[in-house]
Tab-separated table of C-alpha atoms in Angstrom:
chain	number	residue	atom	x	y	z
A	1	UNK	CA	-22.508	25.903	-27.399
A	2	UNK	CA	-25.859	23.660	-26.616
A	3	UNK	CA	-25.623	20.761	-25.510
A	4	UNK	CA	-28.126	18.160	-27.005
A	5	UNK	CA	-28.682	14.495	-25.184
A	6	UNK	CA	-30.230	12.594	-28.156
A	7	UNK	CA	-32.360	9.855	-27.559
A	8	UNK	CA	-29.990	7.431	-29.188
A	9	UNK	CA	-28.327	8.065	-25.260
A	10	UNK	CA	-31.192	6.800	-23.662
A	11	UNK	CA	-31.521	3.328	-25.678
A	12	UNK	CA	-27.919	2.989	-25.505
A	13	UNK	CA	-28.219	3.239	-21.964
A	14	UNK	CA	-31.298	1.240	-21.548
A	15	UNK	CA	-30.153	-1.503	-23.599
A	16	UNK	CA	-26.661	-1.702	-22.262
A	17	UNK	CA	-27.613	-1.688	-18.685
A	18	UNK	CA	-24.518	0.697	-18.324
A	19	UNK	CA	-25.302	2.644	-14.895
A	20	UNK	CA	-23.519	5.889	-13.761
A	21	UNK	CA	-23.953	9.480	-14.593
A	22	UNK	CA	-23.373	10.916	-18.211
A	23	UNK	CA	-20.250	12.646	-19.067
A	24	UNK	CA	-19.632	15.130	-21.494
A	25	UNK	CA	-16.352	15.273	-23.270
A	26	UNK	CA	-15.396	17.594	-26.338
A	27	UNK	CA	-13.666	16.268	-29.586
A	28	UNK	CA	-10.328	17.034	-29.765
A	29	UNK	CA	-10.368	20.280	-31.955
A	30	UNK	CA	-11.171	22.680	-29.763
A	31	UNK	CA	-12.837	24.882	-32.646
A	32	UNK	CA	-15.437	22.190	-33.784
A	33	UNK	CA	-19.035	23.387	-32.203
A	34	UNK	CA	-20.032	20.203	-30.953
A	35	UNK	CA	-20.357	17.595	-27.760
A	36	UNK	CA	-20.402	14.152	-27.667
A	37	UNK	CA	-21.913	12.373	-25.158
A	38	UNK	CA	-20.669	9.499	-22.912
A	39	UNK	CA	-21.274	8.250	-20.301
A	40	UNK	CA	-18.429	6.236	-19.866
A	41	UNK	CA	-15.539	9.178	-19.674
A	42	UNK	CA	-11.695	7.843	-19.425
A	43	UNK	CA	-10.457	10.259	-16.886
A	44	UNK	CA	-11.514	9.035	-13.618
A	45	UNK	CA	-10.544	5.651	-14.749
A	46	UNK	CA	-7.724	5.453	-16.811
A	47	UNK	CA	-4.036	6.956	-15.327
A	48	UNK	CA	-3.977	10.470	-16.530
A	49	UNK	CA	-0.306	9.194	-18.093
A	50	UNK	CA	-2.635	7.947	-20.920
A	51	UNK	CA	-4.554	11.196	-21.127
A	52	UNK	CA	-3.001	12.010	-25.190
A	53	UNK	CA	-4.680	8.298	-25.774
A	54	UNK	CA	-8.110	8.605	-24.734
A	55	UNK	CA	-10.426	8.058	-28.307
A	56	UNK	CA	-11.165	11.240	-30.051
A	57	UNK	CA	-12.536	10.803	-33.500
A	58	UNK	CA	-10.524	13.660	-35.656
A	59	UNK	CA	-7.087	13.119	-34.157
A	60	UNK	CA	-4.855	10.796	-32.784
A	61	UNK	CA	-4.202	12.518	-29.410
A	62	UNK	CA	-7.069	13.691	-27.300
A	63	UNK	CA	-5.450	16.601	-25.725
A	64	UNK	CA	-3.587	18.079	-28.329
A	65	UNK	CA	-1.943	18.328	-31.937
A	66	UNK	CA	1.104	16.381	-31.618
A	67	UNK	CA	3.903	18.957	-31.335
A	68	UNK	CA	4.413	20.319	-28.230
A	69	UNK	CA	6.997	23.155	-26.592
A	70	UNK	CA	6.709	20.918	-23.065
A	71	UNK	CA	8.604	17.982	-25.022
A	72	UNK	CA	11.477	20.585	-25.529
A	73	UNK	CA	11.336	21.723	-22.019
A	74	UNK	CA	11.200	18.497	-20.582
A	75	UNK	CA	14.609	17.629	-22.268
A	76	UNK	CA	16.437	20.779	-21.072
A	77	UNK	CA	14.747	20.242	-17.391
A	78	UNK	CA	16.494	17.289	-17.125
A	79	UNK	CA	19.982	18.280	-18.933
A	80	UNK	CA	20.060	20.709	-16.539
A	81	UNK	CA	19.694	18.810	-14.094
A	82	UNK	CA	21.666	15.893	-14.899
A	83	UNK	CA	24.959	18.806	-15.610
A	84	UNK	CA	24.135	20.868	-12.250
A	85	UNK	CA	24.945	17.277	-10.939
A	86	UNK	CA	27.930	16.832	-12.344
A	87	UNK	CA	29.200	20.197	-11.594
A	88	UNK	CA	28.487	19.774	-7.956
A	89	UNK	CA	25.637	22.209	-7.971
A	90	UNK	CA	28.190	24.679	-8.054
A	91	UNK	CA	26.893	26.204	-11.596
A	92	UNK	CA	23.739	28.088	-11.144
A	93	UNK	CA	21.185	26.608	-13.332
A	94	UNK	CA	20.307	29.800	-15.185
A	95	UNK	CA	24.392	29.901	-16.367
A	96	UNK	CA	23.402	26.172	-17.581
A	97	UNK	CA	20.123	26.886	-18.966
A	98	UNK	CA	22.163	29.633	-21.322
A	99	UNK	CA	24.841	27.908	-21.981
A	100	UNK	CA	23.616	24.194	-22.863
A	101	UNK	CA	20.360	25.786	-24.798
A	102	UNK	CA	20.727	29.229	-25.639
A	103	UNK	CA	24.231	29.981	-26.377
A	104	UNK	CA	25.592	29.839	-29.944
A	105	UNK	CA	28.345	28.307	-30.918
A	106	UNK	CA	30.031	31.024	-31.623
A	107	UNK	CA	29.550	32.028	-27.675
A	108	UNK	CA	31.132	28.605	-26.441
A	109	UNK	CA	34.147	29.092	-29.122
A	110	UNK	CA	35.154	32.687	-27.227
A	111	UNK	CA	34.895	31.056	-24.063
A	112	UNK	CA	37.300	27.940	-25.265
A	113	UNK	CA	39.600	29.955	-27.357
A	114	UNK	CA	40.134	32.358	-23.533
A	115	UNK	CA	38.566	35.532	-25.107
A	116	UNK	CA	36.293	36.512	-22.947
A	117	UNK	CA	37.194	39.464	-21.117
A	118	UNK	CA	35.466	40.963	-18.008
A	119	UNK	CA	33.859	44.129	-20.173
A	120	UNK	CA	32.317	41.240	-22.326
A	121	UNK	CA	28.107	40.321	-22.209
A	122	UNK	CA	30.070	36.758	-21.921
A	123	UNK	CA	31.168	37.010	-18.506
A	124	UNK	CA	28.652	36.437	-16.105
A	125	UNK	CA	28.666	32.572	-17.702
A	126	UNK	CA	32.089	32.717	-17.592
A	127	UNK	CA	32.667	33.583	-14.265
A	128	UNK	CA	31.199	31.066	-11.996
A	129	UNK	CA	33.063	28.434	-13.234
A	130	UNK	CA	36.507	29.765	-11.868
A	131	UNK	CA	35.173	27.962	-8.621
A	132	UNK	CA	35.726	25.117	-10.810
A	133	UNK	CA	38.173	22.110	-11.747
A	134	UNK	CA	39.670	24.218	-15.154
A	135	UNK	CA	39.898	20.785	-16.498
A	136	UNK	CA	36.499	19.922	-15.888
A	137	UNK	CA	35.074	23.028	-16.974
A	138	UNK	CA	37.592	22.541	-20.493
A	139	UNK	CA	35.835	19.260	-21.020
A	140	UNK	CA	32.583	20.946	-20.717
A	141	UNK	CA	32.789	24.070	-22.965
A	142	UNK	CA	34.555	21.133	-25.708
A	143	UNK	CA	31.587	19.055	-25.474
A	144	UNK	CA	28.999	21.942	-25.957
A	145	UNK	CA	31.167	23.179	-28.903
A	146	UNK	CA	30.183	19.267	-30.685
A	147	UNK	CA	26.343	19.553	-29.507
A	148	UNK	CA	26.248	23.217	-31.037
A	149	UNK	CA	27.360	21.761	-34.337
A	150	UNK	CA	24.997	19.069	-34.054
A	151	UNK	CA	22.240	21.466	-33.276
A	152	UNK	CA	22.716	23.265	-37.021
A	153	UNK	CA	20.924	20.466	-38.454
A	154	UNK	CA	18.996	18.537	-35.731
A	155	UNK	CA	16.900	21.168	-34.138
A	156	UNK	CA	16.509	23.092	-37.241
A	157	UNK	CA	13.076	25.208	-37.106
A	158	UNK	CA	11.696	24.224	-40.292
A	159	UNK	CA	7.811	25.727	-40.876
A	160	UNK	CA	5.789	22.789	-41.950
A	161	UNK	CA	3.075	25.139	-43.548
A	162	UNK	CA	5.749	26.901	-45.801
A	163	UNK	CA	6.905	23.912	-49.051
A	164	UNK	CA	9.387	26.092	-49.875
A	165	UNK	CA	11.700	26.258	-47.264
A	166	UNK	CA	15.058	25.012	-47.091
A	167	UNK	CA	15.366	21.381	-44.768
A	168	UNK	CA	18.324	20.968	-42.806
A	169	UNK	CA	18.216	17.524	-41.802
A	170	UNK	CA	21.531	16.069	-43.056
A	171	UNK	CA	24.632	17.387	-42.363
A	172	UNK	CA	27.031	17.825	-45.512
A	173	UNK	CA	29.271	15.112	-46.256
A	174	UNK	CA	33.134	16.723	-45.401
A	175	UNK	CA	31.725	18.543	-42.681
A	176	UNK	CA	30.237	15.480	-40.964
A	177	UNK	CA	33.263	13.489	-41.514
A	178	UNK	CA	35.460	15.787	-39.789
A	179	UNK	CA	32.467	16.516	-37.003
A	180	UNK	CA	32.724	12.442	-36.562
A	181	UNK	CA	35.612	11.677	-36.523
A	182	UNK	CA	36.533	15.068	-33.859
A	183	UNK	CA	33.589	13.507	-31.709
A	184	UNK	CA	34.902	9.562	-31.689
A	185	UNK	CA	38.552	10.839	-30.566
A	186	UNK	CA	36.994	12.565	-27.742
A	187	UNK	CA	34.755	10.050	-26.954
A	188	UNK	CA	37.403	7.431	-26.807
A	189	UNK	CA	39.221	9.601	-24.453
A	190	UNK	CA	36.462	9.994	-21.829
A	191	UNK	CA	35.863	6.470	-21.259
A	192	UNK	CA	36.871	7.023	-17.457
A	193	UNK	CA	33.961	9.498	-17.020
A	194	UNK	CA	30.760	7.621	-18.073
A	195	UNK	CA	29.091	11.066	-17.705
A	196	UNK	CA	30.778	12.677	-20.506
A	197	UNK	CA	31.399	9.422	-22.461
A	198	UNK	CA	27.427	9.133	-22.650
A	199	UNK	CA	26.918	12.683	-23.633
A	200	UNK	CA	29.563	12.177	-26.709
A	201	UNK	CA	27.805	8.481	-27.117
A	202	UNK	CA	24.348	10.628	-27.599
A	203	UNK	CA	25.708	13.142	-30.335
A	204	UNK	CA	27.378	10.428	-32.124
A	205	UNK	CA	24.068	8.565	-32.787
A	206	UNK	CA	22.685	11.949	-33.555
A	207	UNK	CA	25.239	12.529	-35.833
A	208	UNK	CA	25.643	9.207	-37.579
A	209	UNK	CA	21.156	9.339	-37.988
A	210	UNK	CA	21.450	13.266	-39.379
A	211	UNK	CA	24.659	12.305	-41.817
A	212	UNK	CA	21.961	9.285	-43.237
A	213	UNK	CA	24.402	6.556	-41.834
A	214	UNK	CA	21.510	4.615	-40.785
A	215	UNK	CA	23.374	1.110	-40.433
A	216	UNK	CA	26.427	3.066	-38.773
A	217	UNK	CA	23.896	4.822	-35.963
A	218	UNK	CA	22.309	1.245	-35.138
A	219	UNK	CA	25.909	-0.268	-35.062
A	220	UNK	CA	27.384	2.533	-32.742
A	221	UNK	CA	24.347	2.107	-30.542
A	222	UNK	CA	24.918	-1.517	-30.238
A	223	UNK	CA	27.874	-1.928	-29.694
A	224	UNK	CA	28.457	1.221	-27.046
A	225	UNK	CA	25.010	0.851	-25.654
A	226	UNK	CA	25.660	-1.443	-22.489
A	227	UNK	CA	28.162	0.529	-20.529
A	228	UNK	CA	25.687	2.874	-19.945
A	229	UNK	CA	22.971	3.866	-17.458
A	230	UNK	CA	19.454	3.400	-18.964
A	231	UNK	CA	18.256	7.169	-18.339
A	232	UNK	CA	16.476	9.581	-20.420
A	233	UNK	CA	19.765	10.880	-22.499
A	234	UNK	CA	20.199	6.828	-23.553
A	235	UNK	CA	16.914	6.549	-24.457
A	236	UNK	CA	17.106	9.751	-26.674
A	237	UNK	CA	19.834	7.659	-28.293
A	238	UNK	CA	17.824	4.548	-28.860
A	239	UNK	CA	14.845	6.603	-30.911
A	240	UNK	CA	17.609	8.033	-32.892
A	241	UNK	CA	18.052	4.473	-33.660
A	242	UNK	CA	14.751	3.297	-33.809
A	243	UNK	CA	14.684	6.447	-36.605
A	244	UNK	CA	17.233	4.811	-38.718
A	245	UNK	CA	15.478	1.628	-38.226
A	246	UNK	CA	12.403	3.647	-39.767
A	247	UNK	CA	14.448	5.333	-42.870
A	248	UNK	CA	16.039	1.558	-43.457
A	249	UNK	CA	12.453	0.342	-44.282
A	250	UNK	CA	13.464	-1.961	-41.275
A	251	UNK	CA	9.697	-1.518	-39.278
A	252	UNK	CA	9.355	-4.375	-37.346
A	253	UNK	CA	12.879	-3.024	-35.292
A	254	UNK	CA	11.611	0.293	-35.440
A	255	UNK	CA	8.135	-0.631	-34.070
A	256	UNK	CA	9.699	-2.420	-31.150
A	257	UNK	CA	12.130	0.790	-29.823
A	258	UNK	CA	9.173	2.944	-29.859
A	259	UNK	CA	7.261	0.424	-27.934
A	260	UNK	CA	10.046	0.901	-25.560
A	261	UNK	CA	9.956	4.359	-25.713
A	262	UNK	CA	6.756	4.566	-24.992
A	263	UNK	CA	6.796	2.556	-21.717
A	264	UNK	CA	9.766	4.174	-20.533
A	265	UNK	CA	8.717	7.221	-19.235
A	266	UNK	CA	5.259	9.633	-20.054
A	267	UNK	CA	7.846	11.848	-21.651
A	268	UNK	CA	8.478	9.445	-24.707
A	269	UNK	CA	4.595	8.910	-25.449
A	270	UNK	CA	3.529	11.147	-27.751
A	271	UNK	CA	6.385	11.069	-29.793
A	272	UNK	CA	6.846	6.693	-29.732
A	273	UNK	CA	3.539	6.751	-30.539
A	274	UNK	CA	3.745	9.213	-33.781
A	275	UNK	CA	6.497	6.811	-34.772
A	276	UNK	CA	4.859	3.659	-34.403
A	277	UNK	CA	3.547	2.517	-37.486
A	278	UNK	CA	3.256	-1.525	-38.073
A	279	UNK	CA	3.032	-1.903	-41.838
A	280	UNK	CA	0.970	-5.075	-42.184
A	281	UNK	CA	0.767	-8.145	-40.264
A	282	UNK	CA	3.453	-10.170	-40.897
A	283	UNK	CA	5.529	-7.204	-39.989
A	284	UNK	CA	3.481	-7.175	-36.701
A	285	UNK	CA	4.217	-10.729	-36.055
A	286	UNK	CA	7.664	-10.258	-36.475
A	287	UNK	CA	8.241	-7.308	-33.979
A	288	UNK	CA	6.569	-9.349	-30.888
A	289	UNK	CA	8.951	-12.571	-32.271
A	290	UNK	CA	11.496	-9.919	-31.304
A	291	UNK	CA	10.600	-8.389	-28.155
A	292	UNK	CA	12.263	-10.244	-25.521
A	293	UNK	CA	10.002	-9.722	-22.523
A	294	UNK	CA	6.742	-9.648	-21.362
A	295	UNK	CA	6.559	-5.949	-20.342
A	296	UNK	CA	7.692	-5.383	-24.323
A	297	UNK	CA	5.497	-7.421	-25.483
A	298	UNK	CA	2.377	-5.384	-23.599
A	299	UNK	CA	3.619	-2.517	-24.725
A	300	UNK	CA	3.587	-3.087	-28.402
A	301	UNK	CA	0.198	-4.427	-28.050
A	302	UNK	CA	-0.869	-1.584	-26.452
A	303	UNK	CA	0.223	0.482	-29.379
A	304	UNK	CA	-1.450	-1.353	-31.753
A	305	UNK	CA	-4.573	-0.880	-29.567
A	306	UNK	CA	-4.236	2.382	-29.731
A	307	UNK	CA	-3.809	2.400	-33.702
A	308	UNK	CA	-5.884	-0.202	-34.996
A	309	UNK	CA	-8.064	-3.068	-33.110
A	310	UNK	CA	-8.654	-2.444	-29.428
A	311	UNK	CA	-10.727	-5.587	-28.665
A	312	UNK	CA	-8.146	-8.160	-29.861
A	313	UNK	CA	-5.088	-5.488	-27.769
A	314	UNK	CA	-7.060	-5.901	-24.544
A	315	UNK	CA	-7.345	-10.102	-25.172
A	316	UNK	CA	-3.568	-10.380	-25.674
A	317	UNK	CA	-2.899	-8.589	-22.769
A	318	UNK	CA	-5.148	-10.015	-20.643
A	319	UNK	CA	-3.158	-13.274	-21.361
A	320	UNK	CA	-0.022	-11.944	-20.257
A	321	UNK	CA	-1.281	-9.675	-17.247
A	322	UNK	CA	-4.749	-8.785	-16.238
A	323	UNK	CA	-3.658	-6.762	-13.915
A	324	UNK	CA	-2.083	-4.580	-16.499
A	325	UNK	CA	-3.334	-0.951	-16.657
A	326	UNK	CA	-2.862	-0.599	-20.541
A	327	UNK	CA	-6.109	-2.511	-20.471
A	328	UNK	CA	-8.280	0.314	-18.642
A	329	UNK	CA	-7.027	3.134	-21.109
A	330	UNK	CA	-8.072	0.513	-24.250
A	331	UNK	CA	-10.853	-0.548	-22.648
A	332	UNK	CA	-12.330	3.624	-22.252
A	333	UNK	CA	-11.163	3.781	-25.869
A	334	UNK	CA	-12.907	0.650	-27.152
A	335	UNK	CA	-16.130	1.909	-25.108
A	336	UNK	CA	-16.179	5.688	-26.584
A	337	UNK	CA	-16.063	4.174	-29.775
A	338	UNK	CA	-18.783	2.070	-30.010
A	339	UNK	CA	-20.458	5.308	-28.690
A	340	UNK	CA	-18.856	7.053	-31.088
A	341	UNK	CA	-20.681	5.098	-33.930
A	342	UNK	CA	-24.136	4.837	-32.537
A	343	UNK	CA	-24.102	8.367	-32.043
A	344	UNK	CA	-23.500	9.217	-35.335
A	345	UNK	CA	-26.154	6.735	-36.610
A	346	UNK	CA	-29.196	7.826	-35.101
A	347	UNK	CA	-30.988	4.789	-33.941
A	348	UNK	CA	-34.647	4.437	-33.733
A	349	UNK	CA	-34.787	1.256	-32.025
A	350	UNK	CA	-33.369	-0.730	-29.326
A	351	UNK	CA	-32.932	-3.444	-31.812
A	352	UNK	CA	-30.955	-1.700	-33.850
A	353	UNK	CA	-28.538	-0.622	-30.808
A	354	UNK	CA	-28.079	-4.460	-30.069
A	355	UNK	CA	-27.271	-5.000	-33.578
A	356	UNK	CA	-24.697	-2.233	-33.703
A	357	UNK	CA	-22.939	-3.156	-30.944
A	358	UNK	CA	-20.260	-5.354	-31.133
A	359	UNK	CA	-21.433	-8.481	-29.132
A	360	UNK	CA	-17.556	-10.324	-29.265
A	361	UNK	CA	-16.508	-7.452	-27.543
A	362	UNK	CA	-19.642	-6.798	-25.214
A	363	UNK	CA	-19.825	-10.842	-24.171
A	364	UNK	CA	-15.905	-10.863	-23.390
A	365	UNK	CA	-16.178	-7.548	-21.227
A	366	UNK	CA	-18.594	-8.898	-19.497
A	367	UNK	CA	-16.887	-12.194	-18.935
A	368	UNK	CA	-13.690	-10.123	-17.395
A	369	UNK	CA	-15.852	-8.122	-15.048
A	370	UNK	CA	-17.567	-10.841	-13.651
A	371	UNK	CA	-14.530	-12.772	-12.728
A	372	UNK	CA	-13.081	-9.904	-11.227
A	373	UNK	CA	-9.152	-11.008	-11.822
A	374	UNK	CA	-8.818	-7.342	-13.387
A	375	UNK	CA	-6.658	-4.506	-11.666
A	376	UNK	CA	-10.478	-2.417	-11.446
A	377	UNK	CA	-13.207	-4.801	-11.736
A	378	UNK	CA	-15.452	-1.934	-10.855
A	379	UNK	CA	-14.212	0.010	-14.061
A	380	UNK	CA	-15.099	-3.252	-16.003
A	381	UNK	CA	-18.313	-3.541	-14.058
């Protein structure tokens, strides 16, 4: 492809005063035949956590479309993990890996029901845990038989491109009253081992979202929510309930859980941020009246940098921490936008760069990188 550095570059640069090299970053669809030209590039800047954020013009991440197999495999890394733990290490994680991802139901019902003989495919998963606690491994193989169920409906593979296909994303109403009710017992009865408990405390909220008992999932959550270690299986729970939030036309609640999300942990971003969606601005208004903190607070303002108005984002952090790094990833978007328009305008004059620009946002900048109270006042510089 050719790359083309228009003169519209040069005035910007000239009238600016913006010194460094130029950078050249693609859009984000790879199959577009085009550059644009920057020459203030995010990535040695910005924490590469933020990387899916930096500004591209056709698409809300900058990496990628917004499903992606590593979100899947980032889940089962750690459920792995979290059950070789449990186990002792004495399960070998590949028996795991089958067992808690690949297994069907039908598998794990053999192996409860005592059917699986040593002729059968079944045991080499079988097997290793002889070495241990029968009870423990009972509890196990019970639990996976509830998260199979659950799995019918909420990983169903459903092909986006095709209109026609069937959507399983409720559960029917008998079966998920029996699946309930089966899953509270057996929660109830592994209150002693918070391990398990939290596990059962996940699938309910699954359950209760996918069976459209919105109010019930938020309820369950609320109430049960506490006893638990904040980890990633609880906050898979809480964007179950920040979901029903969503489907109760409830957005300001909704908006704040996937703020959460998203600061938790880089695992959560994508998908918080696909979520968040503040409807207008009394709804905004009332989802920072709710946030309780000041860390919350950034972080929903950091969203809606991300969505909507960087410039006033990066003020209302500033007031609550300049030394927050959610500013350097809005400030490289704000930046690559203003870029973005002059170089689809083709300027003739300096004049008309300095008119483009937006001076509230180019004065305050410039105000923040020469008092230097800013985590990188070079990067403001």
């Amino acid at each position: 492809m050719k790359k083309i550095l228009h003169k519209k570059l040069f005035i910007l640069i000239s009238a600016l005063s913006f010194i460094g090299s130029a950078w050249v970053w693609a859009c984000a669809f790879s199959d577009w035949d085009e550059y644009e030209i920057s020459v203030f590039a995010p990535e040695p800047f910005a924490d590469s956590a933020f990387k899916p954020f930096f500004f591209a013009p056709n698409s809300l991440f900058y990496d990628e479309y917004f499903y992606s197999a590593s979100l899947d495999y980032k889940f089962n890394e750690d459920n792995i993990k979290d059950w070789s733990g449990y186990f002792k290490h004495q399960i070998n994680d590949s028996v795991l890996n089958y067992l808690l991802h690949t297994a069907p139901i039908t598998s794990i019902d053999s192996m409860l029901e005592k059917k699986v003989t040593s002729s059968s495919s079944l045991y080499p998963y079988i097997k290793p845990f002889k070495q241990v606690e029968p009870a423990t491994a009972q509890n196990f193989l019970n639990y996976l038989h509830f998260a199979k169920q659950n799995e019918n409906y909420a990983l169903s593979e459903k092909n986006v491109w095709e209109y026609n296909t069937p959507s399983k994303d409720s559960i029917n109403g008998m079966e998920s009253v029996k699946n309930i009710n089966d899953m509270l017992s057996n929660y109830k009865m592994f209150t002693q081992d918070n391990f398990l408990a939290q596990r059962y405390f996940f699938q309910l909220c699954r359950a209760y979202y996918f069976s459209k008992q919105y109010n019930k999932a938020i309820e369950f959550y609320n109430t049960n929510a506490a006893q638990f270690p904040q980890n990633i299986i609880q906050m898979r729970s809480l964007g179950y309930v920040a979901a029903a939030y969503h489907k109760l036309k409830k957005f300001p609640q909704a908006n704040l859980l996937y703020a959460q999300l998203y600061d938790y942990s880089n695992t959560f971003k994508k998908i918080a941020a696909f979520s968040f969606h503040p409807q207008n601005e009394k709804e905004w208004q009332q989802s920072l009246a709710l946030a309780t903190s000041k860390k919350e607070k950034i972080a929903l303002w950091h969203m809606l940098g991300i969505y909507y108005d960087e410039l006033r984002a990066m003020k209302a952090i500033y007031e609550l921490d300049p030394m927050s790094d959610k500013l350097d990833l809005l400030l490289t978007r704000y930046i690559n936008i203003q870029e973005y328009k002059l170089n689809n305008s083709y300027p003739e004059t300096i004049q008309y760069v300095r008119d483009s620009f937006n001076q509230e946002g180019y004065t305050w900048i410039k105000n923040l990188a020469d008092k230097g109270k800013i985590a990188k006042p070079y990067f403001w510089n």
